[in-house]
XYZ file of C-alpha atoms in Angstrom:
406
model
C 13.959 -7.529 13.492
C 11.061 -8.153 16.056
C 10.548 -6.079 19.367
C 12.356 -7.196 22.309
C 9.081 -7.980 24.056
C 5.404 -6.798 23.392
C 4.703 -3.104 24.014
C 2.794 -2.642 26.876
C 1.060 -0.005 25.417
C 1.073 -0.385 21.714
C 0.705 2.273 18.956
C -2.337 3.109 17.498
C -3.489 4.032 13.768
C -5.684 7.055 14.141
C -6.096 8.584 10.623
C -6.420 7.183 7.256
C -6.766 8.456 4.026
C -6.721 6.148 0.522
C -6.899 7.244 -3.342
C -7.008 4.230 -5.513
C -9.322 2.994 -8.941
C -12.428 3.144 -6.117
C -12.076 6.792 -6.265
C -10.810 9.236 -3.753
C -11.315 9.116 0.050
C -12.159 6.228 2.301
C -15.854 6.334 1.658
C -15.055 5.647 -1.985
C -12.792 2.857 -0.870
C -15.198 1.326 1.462
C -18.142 1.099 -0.134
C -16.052 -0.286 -3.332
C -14.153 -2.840 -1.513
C -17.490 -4.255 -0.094
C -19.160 -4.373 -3.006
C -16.217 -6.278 -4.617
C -16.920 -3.553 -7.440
C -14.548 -4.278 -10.936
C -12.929 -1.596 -12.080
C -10.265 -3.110 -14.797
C -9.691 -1.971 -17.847
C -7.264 -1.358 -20.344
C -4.910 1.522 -19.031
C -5.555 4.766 -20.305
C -3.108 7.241 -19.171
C -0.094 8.792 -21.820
C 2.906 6.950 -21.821
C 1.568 3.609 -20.697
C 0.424 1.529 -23.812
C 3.014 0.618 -26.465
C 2.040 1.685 -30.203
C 3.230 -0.587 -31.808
C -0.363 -2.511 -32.013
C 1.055 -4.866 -29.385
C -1.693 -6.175 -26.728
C -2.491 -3.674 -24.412
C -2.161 -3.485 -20.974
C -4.754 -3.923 -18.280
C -5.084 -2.141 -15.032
C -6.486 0.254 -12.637
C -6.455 3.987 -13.068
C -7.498 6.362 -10.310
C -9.500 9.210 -11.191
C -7.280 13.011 -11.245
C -6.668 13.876 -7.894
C -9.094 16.473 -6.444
C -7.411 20.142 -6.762
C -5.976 20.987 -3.090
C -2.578 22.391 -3.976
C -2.654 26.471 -5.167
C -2.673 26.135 -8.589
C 1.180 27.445 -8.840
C 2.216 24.549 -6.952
C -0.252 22.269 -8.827
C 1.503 22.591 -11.834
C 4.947 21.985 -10.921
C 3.513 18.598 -9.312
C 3.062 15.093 -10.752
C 0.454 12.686 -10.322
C 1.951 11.117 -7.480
C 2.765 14.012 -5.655
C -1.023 14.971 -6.461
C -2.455 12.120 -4.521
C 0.380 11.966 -1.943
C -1.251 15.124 -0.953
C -5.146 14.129 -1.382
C -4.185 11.665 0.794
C -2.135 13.353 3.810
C -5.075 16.073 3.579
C -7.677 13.143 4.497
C -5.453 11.148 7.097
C -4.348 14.582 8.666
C -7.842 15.774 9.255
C -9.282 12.888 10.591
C -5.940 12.373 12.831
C -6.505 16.173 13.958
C -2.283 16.368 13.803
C -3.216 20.521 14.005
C -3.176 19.361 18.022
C 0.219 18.292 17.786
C 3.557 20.399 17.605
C 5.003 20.345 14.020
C 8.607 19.504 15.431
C 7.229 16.370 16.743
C 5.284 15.274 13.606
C 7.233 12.816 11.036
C 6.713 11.942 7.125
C 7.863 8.343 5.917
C 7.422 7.936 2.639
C 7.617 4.827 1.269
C 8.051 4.179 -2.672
C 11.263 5.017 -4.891
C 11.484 5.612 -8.766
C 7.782 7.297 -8.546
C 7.868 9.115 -11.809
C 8.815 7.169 -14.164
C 5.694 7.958 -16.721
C 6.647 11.415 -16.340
C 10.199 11.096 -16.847
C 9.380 8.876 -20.119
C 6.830 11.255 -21.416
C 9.488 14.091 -20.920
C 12.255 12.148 -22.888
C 9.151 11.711 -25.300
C 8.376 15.417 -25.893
C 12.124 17.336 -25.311
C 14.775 14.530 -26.691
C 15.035 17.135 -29.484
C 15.071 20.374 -27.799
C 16.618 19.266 -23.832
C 17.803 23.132 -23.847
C 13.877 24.028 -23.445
C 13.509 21.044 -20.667
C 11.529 22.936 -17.557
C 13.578 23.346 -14.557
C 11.295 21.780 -12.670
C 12.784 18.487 -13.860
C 15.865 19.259 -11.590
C 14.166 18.188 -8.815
C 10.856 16.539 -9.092
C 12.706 13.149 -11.133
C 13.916 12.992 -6.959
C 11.773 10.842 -4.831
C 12.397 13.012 -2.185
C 10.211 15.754 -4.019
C 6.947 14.102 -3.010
C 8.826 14.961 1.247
C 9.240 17.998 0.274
C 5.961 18.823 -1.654
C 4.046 17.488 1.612
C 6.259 19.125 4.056
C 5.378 22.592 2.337
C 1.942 22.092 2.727
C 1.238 20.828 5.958
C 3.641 21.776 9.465
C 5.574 18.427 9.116
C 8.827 19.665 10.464
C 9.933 16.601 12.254
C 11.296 14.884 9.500
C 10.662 13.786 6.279
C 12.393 10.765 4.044
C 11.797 8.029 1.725
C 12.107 3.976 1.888
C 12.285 1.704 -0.352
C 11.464 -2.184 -0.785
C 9.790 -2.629 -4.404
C 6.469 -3.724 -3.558
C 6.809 -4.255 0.054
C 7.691 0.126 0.369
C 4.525 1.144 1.941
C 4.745 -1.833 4.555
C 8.212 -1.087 5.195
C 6.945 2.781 5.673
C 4.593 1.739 8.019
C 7.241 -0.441 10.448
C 9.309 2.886 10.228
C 6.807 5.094 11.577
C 6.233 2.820 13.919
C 9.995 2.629 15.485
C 10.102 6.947 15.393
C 6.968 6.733 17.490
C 7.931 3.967 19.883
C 11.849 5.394 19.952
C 10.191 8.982 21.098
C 11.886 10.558 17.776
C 8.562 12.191 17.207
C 4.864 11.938 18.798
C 3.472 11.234 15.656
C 4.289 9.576 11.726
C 2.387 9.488 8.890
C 3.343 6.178 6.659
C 2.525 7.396 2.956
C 2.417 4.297 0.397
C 3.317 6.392 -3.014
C 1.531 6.346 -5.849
C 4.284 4.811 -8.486
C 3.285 6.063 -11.445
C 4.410 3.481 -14.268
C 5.419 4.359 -17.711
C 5.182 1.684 -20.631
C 8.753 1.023 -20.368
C 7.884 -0.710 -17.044
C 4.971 -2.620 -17.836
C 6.748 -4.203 -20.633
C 9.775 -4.965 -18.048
C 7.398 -6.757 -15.792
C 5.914 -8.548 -18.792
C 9.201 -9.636 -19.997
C 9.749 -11.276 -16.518
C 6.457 -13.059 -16.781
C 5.339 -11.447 -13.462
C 2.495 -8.774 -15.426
C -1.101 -10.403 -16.418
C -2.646 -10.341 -19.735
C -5.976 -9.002 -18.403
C -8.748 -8.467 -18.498
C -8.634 -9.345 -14.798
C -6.300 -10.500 -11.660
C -7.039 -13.806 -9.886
C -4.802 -14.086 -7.022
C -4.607 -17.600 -5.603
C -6.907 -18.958 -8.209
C -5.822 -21.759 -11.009
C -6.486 -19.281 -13.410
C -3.825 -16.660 -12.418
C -1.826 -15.285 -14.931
C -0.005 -12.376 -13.481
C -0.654 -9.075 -11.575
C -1.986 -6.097 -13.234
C -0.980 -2.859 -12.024
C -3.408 -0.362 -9.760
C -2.518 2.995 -9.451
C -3.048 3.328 -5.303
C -2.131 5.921 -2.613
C -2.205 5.969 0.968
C -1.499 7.193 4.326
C -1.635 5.983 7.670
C -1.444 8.084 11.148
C 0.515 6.388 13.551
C 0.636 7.756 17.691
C 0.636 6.627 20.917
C -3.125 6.288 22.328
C -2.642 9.681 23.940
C -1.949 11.734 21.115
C -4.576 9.857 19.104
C -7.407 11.811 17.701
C -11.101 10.720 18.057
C -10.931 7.807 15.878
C -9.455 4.910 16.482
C -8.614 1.880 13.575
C -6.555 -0.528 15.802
C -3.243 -1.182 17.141
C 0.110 -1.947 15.630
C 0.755 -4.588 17.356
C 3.915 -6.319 16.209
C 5.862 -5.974 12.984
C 8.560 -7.861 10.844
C 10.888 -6.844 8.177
C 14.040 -9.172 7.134
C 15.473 -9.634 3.662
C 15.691 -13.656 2.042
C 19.200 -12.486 0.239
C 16.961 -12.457 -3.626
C 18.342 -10.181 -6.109
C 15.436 -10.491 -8.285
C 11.997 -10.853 -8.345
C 12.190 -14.449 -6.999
C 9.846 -15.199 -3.664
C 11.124 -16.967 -1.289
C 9.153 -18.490 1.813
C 11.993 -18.930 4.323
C 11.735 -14.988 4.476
C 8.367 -14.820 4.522
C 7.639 -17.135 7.711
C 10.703 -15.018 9.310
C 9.147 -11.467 9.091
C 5.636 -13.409 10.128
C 7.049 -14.689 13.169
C 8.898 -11.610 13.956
C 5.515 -9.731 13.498
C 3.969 -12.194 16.006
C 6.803 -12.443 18.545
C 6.670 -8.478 18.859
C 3.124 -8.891 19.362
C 3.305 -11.637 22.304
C 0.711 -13.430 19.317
C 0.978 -16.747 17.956
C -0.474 -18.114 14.891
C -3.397 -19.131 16.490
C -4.316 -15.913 17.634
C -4.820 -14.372 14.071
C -8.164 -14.904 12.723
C -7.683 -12.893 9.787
C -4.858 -12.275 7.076
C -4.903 -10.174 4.326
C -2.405 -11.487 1.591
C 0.189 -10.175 -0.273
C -1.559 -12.312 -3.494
C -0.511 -10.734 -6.557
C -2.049 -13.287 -8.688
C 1.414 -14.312 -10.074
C 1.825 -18.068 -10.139
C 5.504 -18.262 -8.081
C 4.379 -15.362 -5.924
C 1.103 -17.177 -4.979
C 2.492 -20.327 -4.834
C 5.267 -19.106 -2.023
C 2.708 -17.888 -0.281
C 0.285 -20.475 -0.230
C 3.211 -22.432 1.267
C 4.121 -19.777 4.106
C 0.652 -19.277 5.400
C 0.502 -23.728 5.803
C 3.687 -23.222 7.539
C 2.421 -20.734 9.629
C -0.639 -23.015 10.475
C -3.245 -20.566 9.341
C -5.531 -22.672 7.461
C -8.206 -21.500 10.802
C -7.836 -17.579 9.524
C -9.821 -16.100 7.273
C -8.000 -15.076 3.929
C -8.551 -12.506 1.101
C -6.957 -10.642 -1.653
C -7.088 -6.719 -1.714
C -5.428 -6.569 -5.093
C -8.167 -8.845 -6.564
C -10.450 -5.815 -6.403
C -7.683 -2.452 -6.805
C -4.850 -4.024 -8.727
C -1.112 -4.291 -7.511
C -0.144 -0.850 -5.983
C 3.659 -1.812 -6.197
C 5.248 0.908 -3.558
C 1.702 1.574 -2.570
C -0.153 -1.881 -1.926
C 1.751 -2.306 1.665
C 0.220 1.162 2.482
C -3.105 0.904 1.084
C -3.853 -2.921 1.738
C -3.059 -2.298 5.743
C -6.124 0.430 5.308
C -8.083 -1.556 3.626
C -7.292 -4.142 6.957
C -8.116 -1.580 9.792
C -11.347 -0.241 7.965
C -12.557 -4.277 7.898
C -11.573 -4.346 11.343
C -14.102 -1.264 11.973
C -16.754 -2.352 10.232
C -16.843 -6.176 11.295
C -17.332 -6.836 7.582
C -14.937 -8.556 4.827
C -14.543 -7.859 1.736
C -14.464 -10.938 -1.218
C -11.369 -11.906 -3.198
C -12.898 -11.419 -7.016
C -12.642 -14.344 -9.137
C -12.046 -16.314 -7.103
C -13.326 -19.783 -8.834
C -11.029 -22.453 -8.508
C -8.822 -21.555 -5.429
C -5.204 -23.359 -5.358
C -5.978 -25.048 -1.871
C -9.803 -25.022 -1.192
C -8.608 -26.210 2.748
C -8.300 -22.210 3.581
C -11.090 -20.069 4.356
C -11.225 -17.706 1.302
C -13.399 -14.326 1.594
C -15.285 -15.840 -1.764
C -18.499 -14.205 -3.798
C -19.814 -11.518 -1.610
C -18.420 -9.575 1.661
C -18.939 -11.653 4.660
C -19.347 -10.672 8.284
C -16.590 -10.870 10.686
C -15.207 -9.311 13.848
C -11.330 -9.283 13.367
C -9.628 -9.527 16.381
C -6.134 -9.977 15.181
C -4.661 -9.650 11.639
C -1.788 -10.402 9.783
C -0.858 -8.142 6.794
C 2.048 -9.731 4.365
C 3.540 -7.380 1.848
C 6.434 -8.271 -0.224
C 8.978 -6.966 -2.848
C 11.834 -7.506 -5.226
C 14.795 -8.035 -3.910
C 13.957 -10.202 -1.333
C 12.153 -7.734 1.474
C 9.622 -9.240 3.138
C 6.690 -7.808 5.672
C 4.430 -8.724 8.227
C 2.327 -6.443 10.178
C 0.143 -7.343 13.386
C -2.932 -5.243 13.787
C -5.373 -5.550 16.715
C -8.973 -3.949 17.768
C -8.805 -0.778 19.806
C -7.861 -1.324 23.384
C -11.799 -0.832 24.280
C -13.112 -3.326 22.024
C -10.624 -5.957 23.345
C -11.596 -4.980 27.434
């Protein structure tokens, strides 16, 4: 559901921190995205190729997290809960949240079924002795472990929970930080996009549906898309109120939209899409016509690109500029929603976009693709789609800081 009316003073993003195939940290990130660097490859990690001599699959893997956790707690933690924290530690410095009082700080994350690989890898290496199964198991198969792992590190003591929305989670996290800061639940929420870490079980899933690429690359909105291909991807975003913001600024949330098309599956539908836009834009006091850039949704799978395609030419945006995160960092599933809004804000700072990679024969040549090389633009509104099985559908509005826009 949209806003009532436009917040007169809207929230702000004021700390960011990103692990993805680019590397760790938002330097990494930036410098990657702009360079439209390739990083695919055939994935790599146990428990996520079949051996059966079957084709392998493609994808992005990060490098290990960097070592911040005391080494006791390291080990009892997973991958995801690894770079949930690389993250936090980023978005939380730059945010300075040491200013504010931990009662008022708040922990969204958004993702469910996170550790799968590990889950399969355990089945894998105990099915014959379960009685020697480590106790950690008890608790970390729990998405809520990754809340709790964060919590214990850093004064969160506001509250901390999941959300889930299959691709579309780290979206949805981000429109429920944004309601605890605008309802006064808490003075400040970090939105943390999950890394889901995906065992081969699930790739073959998504293959059997017809939604996973072949490889060796993605090519959203191109004639030669075959499929997504999986990225592992972590993020977190800082959201306050301009007065508890730190020193840096990204931009302002300025209108958000979440509604469900009543899909079981992993069938997109447009009718939902348009509804969460125009939510988005009716919270903002935007129109259409006021967005000059969007960053897609675009997972490079024919349906899912094809719905889209048809939402944004509802929409009218055929004036805004257009490009494909996942072209570059693979499909973060719980992630992407988290990760692709960062990679939206740090555009917005740098008055720079970054391409869409091969991108050679586009499905409708009438938008105005991001093609071949980063190109310079000053965003003054965006429009971030995210979407997810099951019928949940995103839209966030970001603007430029209030100074830029005076």
């Amino acid at each position: 559901m949209p806003s009532p009316q436009p917040d007169s003073q809207p929230l702000v993003v004021t700390g960011i921190g990103v692990a993805s195939g680019l590397g760790h940290g938002k330097d990494a990130f930036r410098a990657g995205l702009f360079e439209g660097r390739g990083v695919f490859a055939p994935l790599a990690r146990p428990g996520r190729q079949r051996d059966d001599g079957s084709p392998e699959f493609f994808g992005v893997e990060m490098p290990d997290p960097p070592a911040i956790l005391p080494r006791r707690v390291e080990r009892t933690a997973g991958l995801s809960g690894r770079a949930a924290v690389a993250v936090l530690d980023e978005a939380w410095r730059e945010a300075g949240l040491d200013r504010i009082v931990p009662e008022r700080i708040g922990l969204v994350v958004g993702g469910s079924n996170l550790m799968a690989r590990e889950q399969f890898l355990s089945l894998r290496d105990y099915a014959e002795r379960l009685d020697f199964l480590p106790p950690r198991h008890g608790h970390v198969f729990l998405d809520t472990d990754i809340c709790g792992l964060c919590a214990s590190q850093f004064p969160i003591r506001g509250f901390a929970h999941t959300i889930g929305a299959a691709s579309a989670s780290g979206a949805a996290a981000i429109v429920a930080a944004v309601e605890a800061v605008r309802s006064g639940r808490v003075d400040a929420c970090i939105a943390l996009g999950a890394l889901q870490d995906v065992s081969a079980l699930d790739l073959q899933g998504f293959r059997a549906l017809g939604a996973l690429g072949a490889g060796p690359v993605c090519r959203p909105m191109d004639t030669g898309h075959g499929g997504f291909l999986y990225g592992e991807a972590c993020a977190a975003l800082v959201v306050t109120r301009p007065e508890h913001a730190g020193s840096t600024v990204y931009g302002r949330v300025l209108g958000t939209g979440f509604c469900t098309d009543g899909s079981r599956g992993p069938e997109p539908n447009s009718d939902g899409q348009v509804r969460a836009a125009q939510d988005a834009l009716a919270a903002a006091g935007l129109t259409t016509a006021d967005i000059d850039y969007v960053n897609g949704h675009a997972t490079g799978t024919p349906s899912g690109d094809d719905a889209e395609l048809e939402t944004l030419r509802r929409l009218g945006l055929g004036h805004a500029r257009v490009n494909a995160t996942k072209s570059i960092i693979g499909h973060g599933l719980s992630a992407a929603g988290t990760i692709e809004a960062a990679a939206v804000l740090i555009q917005m700072r740098e008055g720079l976009l970054h391409p869409t990679l091969h991108l050679e024969a586009p499905l409708d040549e009438a938008f105005r693709w991001v093609r071949g090389a980063a190109q310079e633009h000053r965003v003054r509104h965006a429009l971030k789609l995210s979407f997810g099985f099951g019928g949940s559908n995103v839209a966030l509005v970001f603007g430029t800081p209030e100074e830029e826009t005076a």
